[in-house]
Short mmCIF file of N, CA and C in Angstrom, two decimals:
data_model
loop_
_atom_site.label_atom_id
_atom_site.label_comp_id
_atom_site.label_asym_id
_atom_site.label_seq_id
_atom_site.Cartn_x
_atom_site.Cartn_y
_atom_site.Cartn_z
N MET A 18 -68.81 2.74 -0.38
CA MET A 18 -67.64 2.66 0.21
C MET A 18 -66.97 1.40 0.17
N ILE A 19 -68.03 0.41 0.42
CA ILE A 19 -67.48 -1.08 0.48
C ILE A 19 -67.13 -1.48 -1.04
N GLN A 20 -67.86 -0.79 -1.86
CA GLN A 20 -67.63 -1.28 -3.21
C GLN A 20 -66.28 -0.97 -3.58
N ILE A 21 -65.71 0.34 -3.29
CA ILE A 21 -64.46 0.85 -3.60
C ILE A 21 -63.48 -0.08 -2.95
N ILE A 22 -63.64 -0.42 -1.66
CA ILE A 22 -62.51 -1.29 -0.98
C ILE A 22 -62.63 -2.55 -1.81
N GLY A 23 -63.67 -3.18 -2.20
CA GLY A 23 -63.91 -4.34 -2.69
C GLY A 23 -63.24 -4.39 -4.28
N ALA A 24 -63.48 -3.27 -4.87
CA ALA A 24 -62.87 -3.05 -6.19
C ALA A 24 -61.40 -3.12 -6.13
N ASN A 25 -60.86 -2.32 -5.03
CA ASN A 25 -59.41 -2.26 -4.76
C ASN A 25 -58.71 -3.50 -4.48
N ALA A 26 -59.49 -4.33 -3.69
CA ALA A 26 -59.08 -5.55 -3.13
C ALA A 26 -59.04 -6.47 -4.43
N SER A 27 -59.97 -6.48 -5.27
CA SER A 27 -59.96 -7.40 -6.28
C SER A 27 -58.86 -7.15 -7.41
N CYS A 28 -58.75 -5.68 -7.55
CA CYS A 28 -57.56 -5.22 -8.46
C CYS A 28 -56.25 -5.70 -7.89
N HIS A 29 -56.04 -5.54 -6.45
CA HIS A 29 -54.90 -5.83 -5.97
C HIS A 29 -54.55 -7.43 -6.12
N LEU A 30 -55.55 -8.31 -5.75
CA LEU A 30 -55.51 -9.79 -6.00
C LEU A 30 -55.33 -10.02 -7.47
N PHE A 31 -55.95 -9.42 -8.36
CA PHE A 31 -55.74 -9.56 -9.88
C PHE A 31 -54.07 -9.51 -10.24
N ARG A 32 -53.59 -8.48 -9.73
CA ARG A 32 -52.22 -8.05 -9.96
C ARG A 32 -51.36 -9.03 -9.39
N ARG A 33 -51.69 -9.47 -8.02
CA ARG A 33 -50.66 -10.48 -7.40
C ARG A 33 -50.97 -11.81 -8.21
N LEU A 34 -52.01 -12.17 -8.79
CA LEU A 34 -52.12 -13.39 -9.40
C LEU A 34 -51.65 -13.52 -10.78
N PHE A 35 -51.90 -12.43 -11.63
CA PHE A 35 -51.52 -12.36 -12.93
C PHE A 35 -50.23 -11.65 -13.42
N THR A 36 -49.66 -10.76 -12.59
CA THR A 36 -48.37 -10.05 -12.94
C THR A 36 -47.36 -11.07 -13.30
N PRO A 37 -47.17 -12.13 -12.41
CA PRO A 37 -45.88 -12.75 -12.75
C PRO A 37 -46.17 -13.55 -14.03
N ILE A 38 -47.22 -13.91 -14.44
CA ILE A 38 -47.61 -14.66 -15.71
C ILE A 38 -47.44 -13.64 -16.86
N LEU A 39 -47.91 -12.44 -16.64
CA LEU A 39 -47.85 -11.44 -17.67
C LEU A 39 -46.27 -10.89 -18.02
N TYR A 40 -45.48 -11.02 -16.82
CA TYR A 40 -44.09 -10.69 -17.05
C TYR A 40 -43.31 -12.05 -17.77
N ARG A 41 -43.82 -13.18 -17.46
CA ARG A 41 -43.25 -14.36 -18.20
C ARG A 41 -43.44 -14.58 -19.51
N ILE A 42 -44.60 -14.13 -19.91
CA ILE A 42 -45.04 -14.11 -21.39
C ILE A 42 -44.08 -13.46 -22.33
N PRO A 43 -43.80 -12.31 -22.17
CA PRO A 43 -42.87 -11.60 -23.00
C PRO A 43 -41.42 -12.12 -22.93
N ASP A 44 -41.07 -12.65 -21.77
CA ASP A 44 -39.82 -13.32 -21.74
C ASP A 44 -39.73 -14.42 -22.58
N LYS A 45 -40.74 -15.32 -22.51
CA LYS A 45 -40.89 -16.62 -23.33
C LYS A 45 -40.94 -16.01 -24.93
N LEU A 46 -41.71 -15.18 -25.05
CA LEU A 46 -41.75 -14.68 -26.37
C LEU A 46 -40.44 -14.16 -26.90
N ASN A 47 -39.86 -13.39 -26.03
CA ASN A 47 -38.51 -12.88 -26.64
C ASN A 47 -37.50 -14.03 -26.68
N LYS A 48 -37.51 -14.99 -26.02
CA LYS A 48 -36.76 -16.18 -26.14
C LYS A 48 -36.96 -16.89 -27.51
N TYR A 49 -38.32 -16.97 -27.65
CA TYR A 49 -38.57 -17.59 -28.98
C TYR A 49 -38.23 -17.06 -30.27
N ILE A 50 -38.50 -15.63 -30.13
CA ILE A 50 -38.04 -14.65 -31.39
C ILE A 50 -36.62 -14.72 -31.46
N ASN A 51 -35.84 -14.74 -30.26
CA ASN A 51 -34.31 -14.70 -30.45
C ASN A 51 -33.80 -16.15 -30.93
N ARG A 52 -34.54 -17.05 -30.58
CA ARG A 52 -34.11 -18.43 -31.20
C ARG A 52 -34.29 -18.68 -32.66
N ARG A 53 -35.41 -17.94 -33.02
CA ARG A 53 -35.85 -17.82 -34.67
C ARG A 53 -34.83 -17.04 -35.14
N GLN A 54 -34.59 -15.77 -34.67
CA GLN A 54 -33.51 -15.07 -35.26
C GLN A 54 -32.29 -15.61 -35.39
N SER A 55 -31.99 -16.03 -34.25
CA SER A 55 -30.58 -16.85 -34.20
C SER A 55 -30.39 -17.92 -35.18
N ALA A 56 -31.49 -18.71 -35.53
CA ALA A 56 -31.40 -19.75 -36.39
C ALA A 56 -31.43 -19.20 -37.97
N ARG A 57 -32.08 -18.03 -38.18
CA ARG A 57 -32.02 -17.37 -39.62
C ARG A 57 -30.78 -16.92 -39.67
N ASN A 58 -30.11 -16.37 -38.46
CA ASN A 58 -28.65 -15.84 -38.79
C ASN A 58 -27.65 -16.94 -39.02
N GLU A 59 -27.84 -18.02 -38.40
CA GLU A 59 -27.05 -19.17 -38.58
C GLU A 59 -27.32 -19.76 -40.01
N SER A 60 -28.35 -19.90 -40.44
CA SER A 60 -28.69 -20.17 -41.79
C SER A 60 -27.94 -19.45 -42.91
N VAL A 61 -28.01 -18.04 -42.73
CA VAL A 61 -27.53 -17.20 -43.47
C VAL A 61 -25.95 -17.32 -43.61
N ILE A 62 -25.19 -17.40 -42.51
CA ILE A 62 -23.80 -17.62 -42.33
C ILE A 62 -23.44 -18.85 -42.93
N ARG A 63 -24.20 -19.86 -42.72
CA ARG A 63 -23.99 -21.23 -43.25
C ARG A 63 -23.94 -21.33 -44.72
N ASN A 64 -24.96 -20.68 -45.38
CA ASN A 64 -24.98 -20.74 -46.70
C ASN A 64 -24.08 -19.84 -47.41
N ALA A 65 -23.78 -18.66 -46.87
CA ALA A 65 -22.65 -17.95 -47.42
C ALA A 65 -21.22 -18.76 -47.22
N GLN A 66 -20.95 -19.30 -46.13
CA GLN A 66 -19.75 -20.04 -46.14
C GLN A 66 -19.75 -21.18 -47.06
N GLY A 67 -20.91 -22.01 -47.08
CA GLY A 67 -20.98 -23.09 -48.11
C GLY A 67 -20.63 -22.61 -49.49
N GLY A 68 -21.42 -21.48 -49.86
CA GLY A 68 -21.16 -20.95 -51.14
C GLY A 68 -19.81 -20.53 -51.62
N LEU A 69 -19.25 -19.81 -50.39
CA LEU A 69 -17.76 -19.47 -50.83
C LEU A 69 -16.94 -20.75 -50.91
N LEU A 70 -17.19 -21.93 -50.13
CA LEU A 70 -16.45 -23.01 -50.24
C LEU A 70 -16.51 -23.53 -51.54
N LEU A 71 -17.92 -23.48 -52.27
CA LEU A 71 -18.08 -24.10 -53.46
C LEU A 71 -17.41 -23.34 -54.52
N LEU A 72 -17.36 -21.89 -54.58
CA LEU A 72 -16.68 -21.11 -55.45
C LEU A 72 -15.21 -21.46 -55.33
N LEU A 73 -14.64 -21.51 -54.15
CA LEU A 73 -13.27 -21.85 -54.03
C LEU A 73 -12.95 -23.33 -54.71
N ALA A 74 -13.97 -24.18 -54.52
CA ALA A 74 -13.67 -25.63 -55.08
C ALA A 74 -13.69 -25.41 -56.67
N ILE A 75 -14.60 -24.75 -57.30
CA ILE A 75 -14.66 -24.64 -58.70
C ILE A 75 -13.51 -23.89 -59.28
N ASN A 76 -12.98 -22.94 -58.54
CA ASN A 76 -11.67 -22.31 -58.84
C ASN A 76 -10.53 -23.23 -58.85
N ALA A 77 -10.49 -24.03 -57.71
CA ALA A 77 -9.33 -24.99 -57.60
C ALA A 77 -9.49 -26.11 -58.69
N PHE A 78 -10.73 -26.49 -58.94
CA PHE A 78 -10.84 -27.57 -60.10
C PHE A 78 -10.36 -27.12 -61.34
N GLY A 79 -10.92 -25.84 -61.73
CA GLY A 79 -10.54 -25.18 -62.97
C GLY A 79 -9.07 -24.83 -63.09
N GLY A 80 -8.43 -24.27 -62.11
CA GLY A 80 -6.98 -24.02 -62.15
C GLY A 80 -6.20 -25.17 -62.11
N GLY A 81 -6.55 -26.10 -61.28
CA GLY A 81 -5.80 -27.49 -61.17
C GLY A 81 -5.85 -28.20 -62.71
N TYR A 82 -6.90 -28.33 -63.25
CA TYR A 82 -6.95 -28.92 -64.62
C TYR A 82 -6.16 -28.15 -65.59
N TYR A 83 -6.23 -26.81 -65.41
CA TYR A 83 -5.45 -26.02 -66.44
C TYR A 83 -3.89 -26.24 -66.16
N GLY A 84 -3.38 -26.34 -65.01
CA GLY A 84 -2.13 -26.69 -64.59
C GLY A 84 -1.78 -28.07 -65.09
N MET A 85 -2.52 -28.94 -64.95
CA MET A 85 -2.29 -30.37 -65.24
C MET A 85 -2.18 -30.46 -66.81
N ALA A 86 -2.94 -29.68 -67.47
CA ALA A 86 -3.01 -29.77 -68.96
C ALA A 86 -1.88 -28.89 -69.65
N GLY A 87 -0.96 -28.53 -68.81
CA GLY A 87 0.15 -27.71 -69.36
C GLY A 87 0.21 -26.17 -69.22
N ALA A 88 -0.93 -25.50 -68.72
CA ALA A 88 -1.06 -24.15 -68.44
C ALA A 88 -0.43 -23.31 -69.60
N ALA A 89 -1.08 -23.61 -70.79
CA ALA A 89 -0.58 -22.78 -71.87
C ALA A 89 -0.56 -21.32 -71.79
N GLY A 90 0.34 -20.57 -72.14
CA GLY A 90 0.45 -19.10 -72.05
C GLY A 90 1.07 -18.56 -70.81
N VAL A 91 1.25 -19.60 -69.82
CA VAL A 91 1.86 -19.20 -68.49
C VAL A 91 3.32 -19.60 -68.76
N PRO A 92 4.15 -18.55 -68.56
CA PRO A 92 5.67 -18.82 -68.61
C PRO A 92 6.31 -19.73 -67.71
N LEU A 93 7.03 -20.68 -68.29
CA LEU A 93 7.69 -21.68 -67.36
C LEU A 93 9.02 -20.85 -66.56
N GLU A 94 9.45 -19.88 -67.06
CA GLU A 94 10.52 -19.14 -66.25
C GLU A 94 9.99 -18.89 -64.89
N TRP A 95 8.62 -18.64 -64.63
CA TRP A 95 8.01 -18.39 -63.30
C TRP A 95 8.46 -19.57 -62.25
N LEU A 96 8.71 -20.66 -62.81
CA LEU A 96 8.99 -21.85 -62.01
C LEU A 96 10.62 -22.13 -61.68
N LYS A 97 11.41 -21.27 -62.31
CA LYS A 97 12.75 -21.23 -61.98
C LYS A 97 13.07 -20.97 -60.42
N GLY A 98 13.92 -21.77 -60.01
CA GLY A 98 14.07 -21.61 -58.53
C GLY A 98 13.18 -22.53 -57.66
N SER A 99 12.33 -23.03 -58.21
CA SER A 99 11.37 -23.83 -57.46
C SER A 99 11.82 -25.48 -57.68
N LEU A 100 11.03 -26.28 -57.11
CA LEU A 100 11.14 -27.76 -57.25
C LEU A 100 10.48 -28.16 -58.51
N PHE A 101 9.76 -27.52 -59.14
CA PHE A 101 8.91 -27.90 -60.31
C PHE A 101 9.43 -27.56 -61.64
N GLN A 102 9.31 -28.59 -62.64
CA GLN A 102 10.02 -28.33 -63.99
C GLN A 102 8.63 -28.05 -64.82
N SER A 103 7.49 -28.23 -64.40
CA SER A 103 6.05 -27.88 -65.12
C SER A 103 5.01 -27.63 -64.12
N TYR A 104 3.84 -27.36 -64.58
CA TYR A 104 2.69 -26.84 -63.87
C TYR A 104 1.85 -28.10 -63.41
N PHE A 105 2.37 -29.45 -63.68
CA PHE A 105 1.54 -30.54 -63.47
C PHE A 105 1.34 -30.87 -62.16
N LEU A 106 2.43 -30.97 -61.21
CA LEU A 106 2.44 -31.22 -59.81
C LEU A 106 1.64 -30.10 -59.07
N PRO A 107 1.90 -28.82 -59.31
CA PRO A 107 1.16 -27.87 -58.57
C PRO A 107 -0.33 -27.83 -58.98
N GLY A 108 -0.47 -28.12 -60.45
CA GLY A 108 -1.94 -28.19 -60.66
C GLY A 108 -2.80 -29.55 -60.02
N LEU A 109 -1.94 -30.56 -60.01
CA LEU A 109 -2.47 -31.72 -59.27
C LEU A 109 -2.88 -31.46 -57.89
N PHE A 110 -1.84 -30.79 -57.10
CA PHE A 110 -2.16 -30.39 -55.65
C PHE A 110 -3.42 -29.57 -55.60
N LEU A 111 -3.45 -28.40 -56.52
CA LEU A 111 -4.55 -27.49 -56.42
C LEU A 111 -6.06 -28.28 -56.69
N PHE A 112 -5.90 -29.24 -57.66
CA PHE A 112 -7.05 -29.95 -58.12
C PHE A 112 -7.41 -30.83 -56.77
N CYS A 113 -6.43 -31.67 -56.47
CA CYS A 113 -7.03 -32.93 -55.51
C CYS A 113 -7.18 -32.19 -54.20
N VAL A 114 -6.07 -31.54 -53.66
CA VAL A 114 -6.15 -31.20 -52.25
C VAL A 114 -6.93 -30.09 -51.99
N ILE A 115 -6.79 -28.89 -52.73
CA ILE A 115 -7.63 -27.57 -52.34
C ILE A 115 -8.85 -27.75 -52.87
N GLY A 116 -9.13 -28.47 -54.13
CA GLY A 116 -10.46 -28.60 -54.50
C GLY A 116 -11.37 -29.54 -53.70
N GLY A 117 -10.58 -30.66 -53.42
CA GLY A 117 -11.20 -31.75 -52.63
C GLY A 117 -11.45 -31.39 -51.29
N LEU A 118 -10.55 -30.57 -50.63
CA LEU A 118 -10.88 -30.12 -49.36
C LEU A 118 -12.15 -29.23 -49.29
N SER A 119 -12.17 -28.23 -50.28
CA SER A 119 -13.15 -27.27 -50.36
C SER A 119 -14.55 -27.89 -50.59
N VAL A 120 -14.63 -28.72 -51.55
CA VAL A 120 -15.84 -29.29 -51.74
C VAL A 120 -16.39 -30.11 -50.66
N SER A 121 -15.50 -30.88 -49.89
CA SER A 121 -15.79 -31.75 -48.82
C SER A 121 -16.38 -30.92 -47.71
N ALA A 122 -15.49 -29.70 -47.54
CA ALA A 122 -16.07 -28.78 -46.25
C ALA A 122 -17.23 -28.30 -46.63
N ALA A 123 -17.55 -27.94 -48.04
CA ALA A 123 -18.87 -27.39 -48.26
C ALA A 123 -19.89 -28.27 -48.12
N VAL A 124 -19.91 -29.48 -48.39
CA VAL A 124 -20.97 -30.54 -48.12
C VAL A 124 -21.05 -30.75 -46.63
N LEU A 125 -20.08 -30.80 -45.80
CA LEU A 125 -20.22 -30.73 -44.39
C LEU A 125 -20.92 -29.56 -43.82
N VAL A 126 -20.62 -28.48 -44.43
CA VAL A 126 -21.19 -27.30 -43.94
C VAL A 126 -22.63 -27.35 -44.19
N PHE A 127 -22.94 -27.69 -45.25
CA PHE A 127 -24.63 -27.73 -45.83
C PHE A 127 -25.21 -28.80 -45.05
N ARG A 128 -24.55 -29.78 -44.68
CA ARG A 128 -25.22 -30.90 -43.76
C ARG A 128 -25.07 -30.65 -42.34
N ARG A 129 -24.57 -29.52 -41.96
CA ARG A 129 -24.55 -29.15 -40.41
C ARG A 129 -23.65 -30.32 -39.68
N HIS A 130 -22.78 -30.92 -40.20
CA HIS A 130 -22.08 -31.89 -39.69
C HIS A 130 -21.00 -31.38 -38.65
N ALA A 131 -20.83 -32.07 -37.59
CA ALA A 131 -20.10 -31.69 -36.27
C ALA A 131 -18.62 -31.44 -36.72
N LYS A 132 -18.05 -31.87 -37.87
CA LYS A 132 -16.83 -31.97 -38.18
C LYS A 132 -16.57 -30.74 -39.17
N ALA A 133 -17.69 -30.04 -39.57
CA ALA A 133 -17.52 -29.05 -40.72
C ALA A 133 -16.62 -27.96 -40.15
N ASN A 134 -16.68 -27.42 -38.82
CA ASN A 134 -15.60 -26.45 -38.41
C ASN A 134 -14.22 -26.80 -38.61
N ILE A 135 -13.97 -28.13 -38.27
CA ILE A 135 -12.48 -28.49 -38.34
C ILE A 135 -12.02 -28.59 -39.88
N LEU A 136 -12.71 -29.22 -40.66
CA LEU A 136 -12.47 -29.22 -41.96
C LEU A 136 -12.45 -27.88 -42.85
N THR A 137 -13.40 -26.93 -42.36
CA THR A 137 -13.32 -25.58 -42.88
C THR A 137 -12.06 -25.03 -42.56
N SER A 138 -11.76 -25.08 -41.25
CA SER A 138 -10.43 -24.28 -40.80
C SER A 138 -9.19 -24.90 -41.59
N ILE A 139 -9.27 -26.12 -41.71
CA ILE A 139 -8.05 -26.56 -42.35
C ILE A 139 -7.98 -26.31 -43.82
N CYS A 140 -9.27 -26.09 -44.56
CA CYS A 140 -9.33 -25.69 -45.85
C CYS A 140 -8.82 -24.30 -45.87
N GLY A 141 -9.32 -23.41 -45.20
CA GLY A 141 -8.74 -22.02 -45.14
C GLY A 141 -7.44 -21.92 -44.98
N ILE A 142 -6.83 -22.55 -44.01
CA ILE A 142 -5.42 -22.41 -43.69
C ILE A 142 -4.51 -23.09 -44.90
N VAL A 143 -5.11 -24.07 -45.56
CA VAL A 143 -4.18 -24.67 -46.61
C VAL A 143 -4.32 -23.87 -47.74
N VAL A 144 -5.44 -23.05 -48.06
CA VAL A 144 -5.51 -22.05 -49.18
C VAL A 144 -4.60 -20.99 -48.78
N LEU A 145 -4.59 -20.50 -47.53
CA LEU A 145 -3.58 -19.35 -47.48
C LEU A 145 -2.13 -19.71 -47.60
N GLY A 146 -1.78 -20.94 -46.98
CA GLY A 146 -0.57 -21.51 -47.12
C GLY A 146 -0.24 -21.67 -48.65
N TRP A 147 -1.09 -22.09 -49.46
CA TRP A 147 -0.79 -22.26 -50.88
C TRP A 147 -0.59 -20.92 -51.38
N LEU A 148 -1.21 -19.97 -51.32
CA LEU A 148 -1.33 -18.60 -51.90
C LEU A 148 0.20 -18.15 -51.40
N THR A 149 0.48 -18.13 -50.10
CA THR A 149 1.77 -17.83 -49.62
C THR A 149 2.87 -18.36 -50.39
N ILE A 150 3.06 -19.71 -50.61
CA ILE A 150 4.13 -20.37 -51.33
C ILE A 150 4.09 -20.00 -52.71
N GLN A 151 2.85 -19.90 -53.32
CA GLN A 151 2.71 -19.40 -54.81
C GLN A 151 3.24 -18.03 -54.93
N VAL A 152 3.07 -17.15 -54.08
CA VAL A 152 3.44 -15.77 -54.22
C VAL A 152 5.03 -15.55 -54.00
N ALA A 153 5.53 -16.62 -53.03
CA ALA A 153 6.95 -16.65 -52.81
C ALA A 153 7.68 -17.08 -54.04
N ILE A 154 7.18 -18.21 -54.68
CA ILE A 154 7.79 -18.68 -55.82
C ILE A 154 7.65 -17.84 -57.21
N ILE A 155 6.24 -17.50 -57.49
CA ILE A 155 6.07 -16.94 -58.72
C ILE A 155 5.93 -15.33 -58.88
N GLY A 156 5.50 -14.84 -57.34
CA GLY A 156 5.30 -13.48 -57.25
C GLY A 156 3.87 -13.08 -57.42
N TYR A 157 3.49 -11.88 -57.41
CA TYR A 157 2.17 -11.52 -57.72
C TYR A 157 1.90 -11.34 -58.97
N VAL A 158 1.02 -12.30 -59.70
CA VAL A 158 0.91 -12.23 -61.13
C VAL A 158 -0.59 -12.11 -61.56
N SER A 159 -1.38 -12.07 -60.74
CA SER A 159 -2.87 -12.27 -60.98
C SER A 159 -3.86 -11.65 -59.85
N TRP A 160 -4.86 -10.91 -60.39
CA TRP A 160 -5.84 -10.48 -59.43
C TRP A 160 -6.48 -11.61 -58.62
N MET A 161 -6.57 -12.72 -59.13
CA MET A 161 -7.22 -13.79 -58.42
C MET A 161 -6.33 -14.21 -57.13
N GLN A 162 -4.98 -13.84 -57.08
CA GLN A 162 -4.30 -14.20 -55.89
C GLN A 162 -4.77 -13.40 -54.59
N PRO A 163 -4.85 -12.09 -54.63
CA PRO A 163 -5.62 -11.56 -53.46
C PRO A 163 -7.01 -11.76 -53.22
N VAL A 164 -7.89 -12.03 -54.24
CA VAL A 164 -9.45 -12.23 -54.20
C VAL A 164 -9.46 -13.53 -53.59
N THR A 165 -8.73 -14.56 -53.83
CA THR A 165 -8.67 -15.97 -53.34
C THR A 165 -8.28 -15.88 -51.83
N ALA A 166 -7.38 -15.02 -51.65
CA ALA A 166 -6.83 -14.85 -49.95
C ALA A 166 -8.08 -14.06 -49.41
N PHE A 167 -8.64 -13.21 -49.86
CA PHE A 167 -9.91 -12.53 -49.29
C PHE A 167 -10.87 -13.75 -49.08
N VAL A 168 -11.20 -14.44 -50.19
CA VAL A 168 -12.32 -15.50 -49.94
C VAL A 168 -11.87 -16.37 -48.71
N ALA A 169 -10.65 -17.05 -48.70
CA ALA A 169 -10.07 -17.85 -47.67
C ALA A 169 -10.28 -17.18 -46.31
N VAL A 170 -9.94 -15.83 -46.10
CA VAL A 170 -10.27 -15.16 -44.68
C VAL A 170 -11.59 -15.05 -44.41
N ALA A 171 -12.37 -14.74 -45.56
CA ALA A 171 -13.82 -14.67 -45.34
C ALA A 171 -14.40 -16.09 -44.77
N ILE A 172 -13.94 -17.11 -45.31
CA ILE A 172 -14.41 -18.51 -44.94
C ILE A 172 -14.02 -18.70 -43.46
N LEU A 173 -12.78 -18.40 -43.13
CA LEU A 173 -12.35 -18.48 -41.80
C LEU A 173 -13.18 -17.72 -40.86
N PHE A 174 -13.35 -16.64 -41.19
CA PHE A 174 -14.22 -15.40 -40.31
C PHE A 174 -15.65 -16.00 -40.15
N LEU A 175 -16.36 -16.61 -41.21
CA LEU A 175 -17.71 -17.24 -41.12
C LEU A 175 -17.59 -18.44 -40.19
N ASN A 176 -16.57 -19.24 -40.39
CA ASN A 176 -16.40 -20.37 -39.44
C ASN A 176 -16.17 -20.07 -38.05
N TYR A 177 -15.56 -18.89 -37.64
CA TYR A 177 -15.41 -18.26 -36.29
C TYR A 177 -16.85 -17.93 -35.93
N LYS A 178 -17.58 -17.26 -36.78
CA LYS A 178 -19.08 -16.88 -36.37
C LYS A 178 -19.94 -18.01 -36.35
N LEU A 179 -19.80 -19.26 -36.98
CA LEU A 179 -20.72 -20.27 -36.85
C LEU A 179 -20.41 -21.11 -35.56
N LYS A 180 -19.16 -21.08 -35.02
CA LYS A 180 -18.91 -21.71 -33.79
C LYS A 180 -19.75 -21.27 -32.62
N ARG A 181 -20.34 -20.08 -32.70
CA ARG A 181 -21.34 -19.58 -31.61
C ARG A 181 -22.51 -20.55 -31.66
N TYR A 182 -22.96 -20.94 -32.89
CA TYR A 182 -24.23 -21.61 -33.08
C TYR A 182 -24.13 -23.02 -32.78
N ASP A 183 -22.98 -23.63 -32.74
CA ASP A 183 -22.74 -25.16 -32.62
C ASP A 183 -22.70 -25.37 -31.07
N HIS A 184 -23.11 -26.49 -30.77
CA HIS A 184 -23.44 -26.69 -29.38
C HIS A 184 -22.30 -27.85 -28.97
#
């Protein structure tokens, strides 16, 4: 009878001493796992955003160069009613501003720079503005217009998702 009481008492003592520790271990383990999962998610989002920004930059550099070189095969009639006589100035804007913003934002995103969110937002908004003005002037003429708009919206969405991870 004494052994049963002693065994019961030692079990009770064991539970009182180690239960708080046993409950804390899973909490700490969950926090560690969640931190690792969160870091992995951030990395995937950051790489996707940076990749889309680089894709946008390559597209802007190619389109800008093509416009500055004369845009062979593109009718000049599309520019009637606009401020432009040729595709040189729109090509220059596309090359320098949109291409430059896109590649700069991509570099900042990959470097995890504090100003990456701001520059990425500016880049996405400028691209959407550019496309809006382009469609207003020349109309819908290429499948690349909606695809580029989708890429810009995706960049802005990923930027919104990344703000969760920045401190």
